Amino acid sequence: MDITFLGAAGMVTGSSYLLSSDKVKLLVDLGMFQGDYETESLNQRPLPLSAPELSAVFLTHAHLDHCGRLPILYKNGFRGNIYATAATREIAEAVLLDAAHIMAGDDDKPVLYTKEQVLGTLNLFKPVSYDEVISIPGFEIIYKDAGHILGSASIIIKNLDENKTYAFSGDLGNSPEDLVKPIEFIDSADTVVMESTYGDTIHPNDNPDQLIQSEINTVEQTNGTLLIPSFSVERTQVLLHKLKHFKGDGRMKKGTPVYLDSPMGETVTEIYKKFPDLYGEELRGDTKAGDPFMFSGLQIVSDRRESQRVSALNGPRIIIAGSGMMTGGRILEHALRLLPRDNTRLLIVGFQAEHTVGRALEEGAKEVQIYGQKVNVKANVTSIHSMSAHADQPILTDWLNHIKNVSKVFLVHGEDGPREALKNKILESKSVEILLPKLEETYKM
């Protein structure tokens, strides 16, 4: 079989991998490219495949950079099965409908697909359970918990005709996590396609709770705003869960309001509540005391008019808003107003891709461009890397070392620096062929 890399090759977005032979074509993920204009323009490139000829699609999880181009398949005639866990299917519905809604209302971006095409795509989803054997002619596929977000999976594809096994890591979590179960390991595989987002990083041992509390207490003293750009899936739920504890045990003032200004974040939080069997041990314990994400002082912002009102308020407050890398959404509207204030604190709690506003701020920019306007940055910017939902270098290498009989490893879903660093680290203890594919390159499996 051949594998063609249709995204996340030298970058962290656009994940997609096409396995093909004369008899079959299988696709793992079809994610959106996210970042600057040049990167996002890749979403408009015609797919180098015939959608109706695909035998099946296997989705690792519901982040936009893994599922965001799936409706393009439906638009181009694909009517086969899209396999995913039940939780992934529900989150994907929220993510894809939100993407279609944003496209429809943004004159500066192309409409890649419509709401109707998203609904058609969702009808193709076929729910699967972890460890269930999925059989299609010549192949067996098994999903393992990747410990990344609710419903996330690593995928094992067994090629029965060639007696070979291919393992796709998906996005591996920063195990152990509060919200989801730990990573499940894979026993054996000939070829591994592996993420490398933090391939050059060891996450710090700092205590994220202490850092978040410090930021909150500072704005409580200065009557400022703590602005948190947050991914709607997983990161928002982690923050809400932590703030519930802070309110309950007095680490923040009971009167300090928290605004969740993320319609999709609200929707996904409700989805999380449907799958308590997928929670990690800590969160499962908390569900006995009621809703693990709701607390006194939490206010859900319903529409843009309300969002503008919240942005203009005085007094200490916390605003959690999307998008997580500050590439769009309500976080940018708050940033326009609040970054020029010296009593604003911006807390970055997730990965910031190259060429995003979030990355520029994290790297210390004193001026950024938002909606064509130059914005002076007087706000204090702090990053917490220990909250990442992505595995760091030690977790990545440990995951790979659990897999026996590996002869070839493709490093994907990482910028070139982290990929090269992870390659060198793996080669210190493992004699395998390691490849760093580029966009639309094809290799033998």
Coordinates of C-alpha atoms in Angstrom, one line a residue:
M1 CA 0.0 0.0 0.0
D2 CA 0.9 3.6 -0.5
I3 CA 0.4 6.5 1.9
T4 CA -0.1 10.1 0.7
F5 CA 0.0 12.9 3.2
L6 CA -2.8 15.3 2.5
G7 CA -2.1 17.6 5.5
A8 CA -0.2 18.1 8.8
A9 CA 3.1 17.4 7.0
G10 CA 5.5 20.0 8.4
M11 CA 2.7 21.8 10.1
V12 CA 0.2 21.0 12.9
T13 CA -3.1 21.5 11.0
G14 CA -4.9 19.8 8.1
S15 CA -4.3 16.2 9.3
S16 CA -5.2 13.7 6.6
Y17 CA -3.6 10.5 5.3
L18 CA -4.7 8.5 2.3
L19 CA -3.9 4.7 2.1
S20 CA -4.3 3.4 -1.3
S21 CA -3.7 0.3 -3.4
D22 CA -5.3 -1.1 -6.6
K23 CA -8.1 -2.6 -4.6
V24 CA -8.9 -0.1 -1.8
K25 CA -8.6 3.5 -0.7
L26 CA -8.8 4.4 3.0
L27 CA -8.7 7.9 4.5
V28 CA -7.6 8.7 8.1
D29 CA -8.9 12.2 9.0
L30 CA -9.5 15.2 6.7
G31 CA -8.8 18.3 8.8
M32 CA -8.9 22.0 8.2
F33 CA -5.7 23.9 7.6
Q34 CA -5.6 26.8 10.1
G35 CA -3.2 29.7 10.5
D36 CA -2.3 32.6 8.2
Y37 CA -3.8 33.3 4.8
E38 CA -1.3 31.2 2.9
T39 CA -1.9 28.2 5.2
E40 CA -5.7 28.5 5.1
S41 CA -5.7 28.9 1.3
L42 CA -4.6 25.2 1.2
N43 CA -8.2 24.3 2.2
Q44 CA -9.3 25.5 -1.3
R45 CA -6.9 23.1 -3.2
P46 CA -8.7 20.3 -5.0
L47 CA -8.3 17.0 -3.2
P48 CA -5.9 14.6 -5.0
L49 CA -8.4 11.8 -4.8
S50 CA -11.8 10.7 -6.2
A51 CA -14.2 11.0 -3.3
P52 CA -16.7 8.4 -4.6
E53 CA -13.8 5.8 -4.9
L54 CA -13.0 6.0 -1.2
S55 CA -13.8 2.8 0.6
A56 CA -14.1 4.3 4.1
V57 CA -13.0 7.2 6.3
F58 CA -11.6 6.8 9.8
L59 CA -11.7 9.8 12.1
T60 CA -9.4 10.0 15.1
H61 CA -11.2 12.9 16.9
A62 CA -13.3 16.0 16.4
H63 CA -10.9 18.9 16.5
L64 CA -11.4 21.0 13.4
D65 CA -7.8 20.4 12.2
H66 CA -8.8 16.7 11.9
C67 CA -12.4 16.7 10.7
G68 CA -12.9 20.2 9.2
R69 CA -12.7 19.2 5.5
L70 CA -14.9 16.1 5.7
P71 CA -17.9 17.9 4.2
I72 CA -15.8 18.5 1.1
L73 CA -15.8 14.8 0.5
Y74 CA -19.6 14.7 0.7
K75 CA -19.8 17.7 -1.6
N76 CA -17.7 15.7 -4.1
G77 CA -19.8 12.6 -4.0
F78 CA -18.5 10.4 -1.1
R79 CA -21.3 8.3 0.4
G80 CA -19.4 5.7 2.3
N81 CA -19.0 5.2 6.1
I82 CA -17.1 7.7 8.3
Y83 CA -16.1 5.7 11.4
A84 CA -15.7 7.5 14.7
T85 CA -16.5 7.0 18.4
A86 CA -20.0 8.2 19.5
A87 CA -18.5 11.2 21.4
T88 CA -16.4 12.2 18.4
R89 CA -19.5 12.1 16.2
E90 CA -21.4 14.5 18.5
I91 CA -18.5 16.9 18.9
A92 CA -17.9 16.8 15.2
E93 CA -21.5 17.9 14.6
A94 CA -21.0 21.0 16.7
V95 CA -17.6 21.8 15.2
L96 CA -18.6 21.3 11.6
L97 CA -21.9 23.3 11.9
D98 CA -20.0 26.1 13.6
A99 CA -17.5 26.1 10.7
A100 CA -20.2 26.3 8.1
H101 CA -21.9 29.1 10.0
I102 CA -18.7 31.1 10.2
M103 CA -18.0 30.6 6.5
A104 CA -21.5 31.7 5.6
G105 CA -21.1 35.0 7.5
D106 CA -17.5 35.8 6.6
D107 CA -17.1 37.7 3.3
D108 CA -13.3 37.4 3.5
K109 CA -13.2 33.6 3.5
P110 CA -14.4 31.1 0.8
V111 CA -17.4 29.0 1.5
L112 CA -16.0 25.5 1.4
Y113 CA -19.3 23.8 2.2
T114 CA -22.8 24.6 3.4
K115 CA -24.8 23.6 6.5
E116 CA -26.8 21.2 4.3
Q117 CA -23.6 19.5 3.2
V118 CA -22.5 19.2 6.8
L119 CA -25.8 17.5 7.7
G120 CA -25.3 15.1 4.8
T121 CA -21.8 14.3 6.0
L122 CA -23.1 13.6 9.6
N123 CA -25.5 11.1 8.2
L124 CA -22.5 9.0 7.0
F125 CA -21.0 8.6 10.5
K126 CA -20.9 5.1 11.9
P127 CA -20.2 5.0 15.6
V128 CA -17.6 2.6 16.9
S129 CA -16.4 1.6 20.4
Y130 CA -12.9 1.3 21.7
D131 CA -11.4 -2.2 21.0
E132 CA -14.3 -3.1 18.6
V133 CA -13.1 -4.8 15.5
I134 CA -14.3 -3.1 12.4
S135 CA -14.1 -5.4 9.3
I136 CA -14.0 -4.2 5.7
P137 CA -12.7 -6.4 2.9
G138 CA -9.0 -7.2 3.5
F139 CA -8.7 -5.1 6.7
E140 CA -9.5 -5.0 10.4
I141 CA -9.5 -1.7 12.2
I142 CA -9.4 -1.1 16.0
Y143 CA -9.8 2.1 17.9
K144 CA -7.7 2.8 21.1
D145 CA -8.3 5.7 23.5
A146 CA -5.7 8.4 22.7
G147 CA -6.3 10.3 26.0
H148 CA -6.4 13.6 24.1
I149 CA -10.1 14.8 24.2
L150 CA -13.4 13.1 24.8
G151 CA -13.7 10.3 22.2
S152 CA -10.3 10.7 20.8
A153 CA -8.6 7.6 19.3
S154 CA -5.4 6.1 17.9
I155 CA -6.3 3.8 15.1
I156 CA -4.8 0.4 14.2
I157 CA -5.3 -0.8 10.6
K158 CA -4.4 -4.4 9.9
N159 CA -3.8 -5.2 6.3
L160 CA -4.9 -8.9 6.1
D161 CA -3.7 -9.5 2.6
E162 CA -0.2 -8.2 3.2
N163 CA 0.0 -9.3 6.9
K164 CA 1.0 -5.8 7.9
T165 CA -0.2 -3.5 10.6
Y166 CA -0.3 0.3 10.5
A167 CA -0.8 2.4 13.6
F168 CA -2.0 6.1 13.5
S169 CA -1.4 7.9 16.8
G170 CA -4.0 10.6 16.2
D171 CA -3.3 13.3 18.7
L172 CA -2.0 11.8 21.9
G173 CA -2.9 13.3 25.2
N174 CA -0.8 14.8 28.0
S175 CA -1.6 11.8 30.3
P176 CA -2.7 11.7 33.0
E177 CA -5.5 14.2 32.5
D178 CA -8.3 15.2 34.8
L179 CA -11.1 15.0 32.2
V180 CA -10.3 11.9 30.1
K181 CA -8.9 8.5 30.6
P182 CA -5.2 7.7 30.1
I183 CA -3.6 6.8 26.7
E184 CA -4.1 3.2 25.7
F185 CA -1.0 1.6 24.2
I186 CA -0.7 -0.4 21.0
D187 CA 1.1 -3.7 21.2
S188 CA 2.5 -4.1 17.7
A189 CA 2.7 -2.4 14.3
D190 CA 5.0 -2.5 11.2
T191 CA 4.5 1.2 10.3
V192 CA 3.6 4.1 12.7
V193 CA 2.2 7.5 11.7
M194 CA 2.8 9.6 14.7
E195 CA 2.1 13.2 15.8
S196 CA 5.0 15.4 16.9
T197 CA 3.4 18.7 18.0
Y198 CA 5.6 18.9 21.1
G199 CA 8.4 16.7 19.7
D200 CA 11.1 19.1 21.0
T201 CA 9.5 19.9 24.4
I202 CA 9.3 18.6 27.9
H203 CA 6.2 20.1 29.5
P204 CA 7.2 22.0 32.7
N205 CA 6.3 20.6 36.1
D206 CA 4.7 23.9 37.1
N207 CA 1.3 23.7 38.8
P208 CA -1.3 25.2 36.4
D209 CA -3.8 25.7 39.2
Q210 CA -1.4 28.0 41.1
L211 CA -0.6 29.9 37.9
I212 CA -4.3 30.4 37.0
Q213 CA -5.1 31.4 40.6
S214 CA -2.3 33.9 40.5
E215 CA -3.7 35.5 37.3
I216 CA -7.2 35.6 38.8
N217 CA -6.1 37.1 42.1
T218 CA -4.1 39.8 40.2
V219 CA -7.1 41.0 38.2
E220 CA -9.2 40.9 41.4
Q221 CA -6.7 43.3 43.0
T222 CA -6.3 45.6 39.9
N223 CA -10.0 45.6 38.7
G224 CA -8.7 44.2 35.5
T225 CA -9.8 41.5 33.0
L226 CA -8.3 38.0 32.7
L227 CA -8.8 37.2 29.0
I228 CA -8.4 33.5 28.1
P229 CA -8.5 32.4 24.5
S230 CA -9.6 28.8 24.7
F231 CA -10.4 25.9 22.4
S232 CA -14.0 25.0 22.6
V233 CA -13.3 21.3 22.8
E234 CA -11.6 20.1 26.0
R235 CA -9.7 23.2 27.1
T236 CA -12.9 25.1 27.9
Q237 CA -14.2 22.2 29.9
V238 CA -10.9 21.9 31.8
L239 CA -11.0 25.6 32.7
L240 CA -14.6 25.5 33.8
H241 CA -13.9 22.4 36.0
K242 CA -10.9 24.1 37.6
L243 CA -12.8 27.4 38.2
K244 CA -15.6 25.4 39.9
H245 CA -13.0 24.2 42.4
F246 CA -11.5 27.6 42.8
K247 CA -14.9 29.1 43.7
G248 CA -15.7 26.2 46.0
D249 CA -12.6 26.4 48.1
G250 CA -12.0 30.1 48.2
R251 CA -9.1 30.5 45.8
M252 CA -11.0 33.2 44.0
K253 CA -13.6 35.5 45.3
K254 CA -17.2 34.3 45.1
G255 CA -18.3 37.6 43.5
T256 CA -15.8 37.5 40.6
P257 CA -17.8 36.8 37.5
V258 CA -16.7 34.3 34.9
Y259 CA -18.1 34.8 31.3
L260 CA -18.1 31.9 28.9
D261 CA -18.3 33.7 25.6
S262 CA -18.2 30.7 23.3
P263 CA -21.4 29.3 21.9
M264 CA -19.6 26.2 20.7
G265 CA -17.8 25.9 24.0
E266 CA -21.2 25.8 25.7
T267 CA -22.5 23.2 23.2
V268 CA -19.5 21.0 23.6
T269 CA -19.7 21.2 27.4
E270 CA -23.2 19.8 27.2
I271 CA -21.9 17.0 25.0
Y272 CA -19.2 16.2 27.6
K273 CA -22.0 15.7 30.2
K274 CA -23.5 12.9 28.0
F275 CA -20.4 10.7 28.3
P276 CA -19.4 10.3 31.9
D277 CA -18.2 6.7 31.2
L278 CA -15.3 8.3 29.2
Y279 CA -14.2 10.6 32.1
G280 CA -10.9 10.3 33.8
E281 CA -10.8 9.2 37.5
E282 CA -10.8 12.7 38.9
L283 CA -13.7 14.0 36.9
R284 CA -15.8 10.8 37.6
G285 CA -15.4 11.5 41.3
D286 CA -16.6 15.0 40.9
T287 CA -19.8 14.0 39.1
K288 CA -21.1 12.6 42.3
A289 CA -21.3 16.1 43.6
G290 CA -23.3 17.4 40.7
D291 CA -22.5 19.2 37.4
P292 CA -18.7 19.2 37.1
F293 CA -18.7 22.3 34.9
M294 CA -21.2 24.7 36.4
F295 CA -20.7 27.0 39.4
S296 CA -22.0 30.3 41.0
G297 CA -20.9 33.3 39.1
L298 CA -20.6 31.6 35.7
Q299 CA -22.5 33.5 33.0
I300 CA -23.1 32.2 29.5
V301 CA -22.8 34.9 26.9
S302 CA -25.6 34.3 24.4
D303 CA -25.0 36.6 21.5
R304 CA -22.6 39.2 20.0
R305 CA -24.5 42.2 21.5
E306 CA -24.1 40.6 25.0
S307 CA -20.4 39.9 24.2
Q308 CA -19.8 43.6 23.4
R309 CA -21.5 44.6 26.7
V310 CA -19.3 42.2 28.7
S311 CA -16.2 43.6 26.9
A312 CA -17.1 47.1 28.0
L313 CA -17.7 46.3 31.7
N314 CA -15.5 47.6 34.4
G315 CA -14.3 45.7 37.5
P316 CA -12.6 42.3 37.8
R317 CA -13.8 39.6 35.5
I318 CA -12.7 36.5 33.6
I319 CA -13.6 36.1 30.0
I320 CA -13.2 32.7 28.3
A321 CA -13.7 33.0 24.6
G322 CA -12.8 31.2 21.3
S323 CA -10.8 30.7 19.2
G324 CA -7.9 29.1 21.0
M325 CA -5.2 30.4 18.7
M326 CA -6.9 33.7 18.2
T327 CA -7.5 33.1 14.5
G328 CA -11.1 34.4 14.7
G329 CA -14.1 34.3 16.9
R330 CA -15.1 36.5 19.8
I331 CA -11.7 36.4 21.4
L332 CA -10.5 38.9 18.8
E333 CA -13.3 41.3 19.5
H334 CA -12.3 41.4 23.2
A335 CA -8.6 41.6 22.2
L336 CA -9.3 44.7 20.1
R337 CA -10.7 46.5 23.2
L338 CA -8.7 45.0 26.0
L339 CA -5.1 44.4 24.8
P340 CA -4.3 48.1 24.9
R341 CA -5.1 48.2 28.7
D342 CA -2.3 47.6 31.2
N343 CA -4.7 46.0 33.7
T344 CA -5.6 43.3 31.2
R345 CA -4.0 39.9 31.5
L346 CA -4.0 37.5 28.6
L347 CA -3.6 33.9 29.7
I348 CA -2.6 31.4 26.9
V349 CA -3.4 27.8 27.8
G350 CA -3.0 26.0 24.5
F351 CA -0.7 25.5 21.5
Q352 CA -0.3 28.5 19.2
A353 CA 0.5 27.7 15.6
E354 CA 2.9 29.8 13.5
H355 CA 1.5 32.9 11.9
T356 CA -1.4 33.3 14.4
V357 CA -2.2 36.3 16.6
G358 CA -1.8 33.9 19.6
R359 CA 1.7 32.9 18.6
A360 CA 2.7 36.6 18.1
L361 CA 1.4 37.6 21.5
E362 CA 3.1 34.5 23.1
E363 CA 6.4 35.6 21.6
G364 CA 6.1 39.1 23.0
A365 CA 4.7 41.2 20.2
K366 CA 3.9 44.7 21.3
E367 CA 1.7 45.3 18.3
V368 CA -0.6 42.9 16.4
Q369 CA -3.0 43.1 13.5
I370 CA -6.6 42.3 14.2
Y371 CA -9.2 42.7 11.5
G372 CA -6.9 45.0 9.7
Q373 CA -6.3 47.3 12.7
K374 CA -3.0 47.8 14.5
V375 CA -3.5 47.0 18.2
N376 CA -1.0 48.2 20.8
V377 CA -0.4 45.5 23.4
K378 CA -0.1 46.8 26.9
A379 CA -1.7 43.7 28.5
N380 CA 0.4 41.2 30.4
V381 CA 0.7 37.9 28.5
T382 CA 1.4 34.6 30.3
S383 CA 1.5 31.1 28.9
I384 CA 0.9 27.8 30.7
H385 CA 2.4 24.9 28.7
S386 CA 1.7 22.3 31.4
M387 CA -2.0 22.4 30.5
S388 CA -1.4 21.2 26.9
A389 CA -3.7 18.4 25.8
H390 CA -0.8 17.2 23.6
A391 CA 1.8 14.7 24.7
D392 CA 5.4 16.1 25.1
Q393 CA 8.5 14.4 24.0
P394 CA 8.8 11.9 26.9
I395 CA 5.2 10.8 26.5
L396 CA 5.5 10.5 22.7
T397 CA 8.7 8.3 22.9
D398 CA 7.1 6.2 25.7
W399 CA 4.1 5.6 23.5
L400 CA 6.2 4.5 20.6
N401 CA 8.5 2.3 22.7
H402 CA 5.4 0.3 23.7
I403 CA 4.9 -0.8 20.1
K404 CA 6.8 -3.9 19.1
N405 CA 8.1 -4.7 15.6
V406 CA 8.2 -1.2 14.3
S407 CA 10.3 -0.7 11.2
K408 CA 9.1 2.6 9.8
V409 CA 7.9 5.8 11.5
F410 CA 6.3 8.9 9.8
L411 CA 6.4 12.0 11.9
V412 CA 3.4 14.3 11.2
H413 CA 1.3 17.0 12.9
G414 CA 4.3 19.0 13.9
E415 CA 6.5 21.9 12.6
D416 CA 9.9 20.9 11.2
G417 CA 11.9 21.8 14.3
P418 CA 9.9 19.6 16.7
R419 CA 9.8 16.8 14.1
E420 CA 13.5 16.8 13.7
A421 CA 14.1 16.9 17.5
L422 CA 11.7 14.0 18.0
K423 CA 13.4 12.0 15.2
N424 CA 16.8 12.4 16.9
K425 CA 15.4 11.4 20.3
I426 CA 13.8 8.3 18.9
L427 CA 17.0 7.2 17.2
E428 CA 18.9 7.4 20.5
S429 CA 17.1 4.2 21.6
K430 CA 15.4 2.7 18.5
S431 CA 16.8 1.5 15.2
V432 CA 13.9 2.4 12.8
E433 CA 13.5 4.3 9.6
I434 CA 12.1 7.7 10.4
L435 CA 10.6 9.9 7.6
L436 CA 9.4 13.5 7.7
P437 CA 6.9 13.7 4.8
K438 CA 6.0 16.9 3.0
L439 CA 2.5 17.9 1.8
E440 CA 1.1 15.5 -0.8
E441 CA 4.2 13.3 -0.8
T442 CA 3.5 9.5 -1.3
Y443 CA 5.5 6.7 0.2
K444 CA 5.3 2.9 0.4
M445 CA 3.8 1.6 3.7

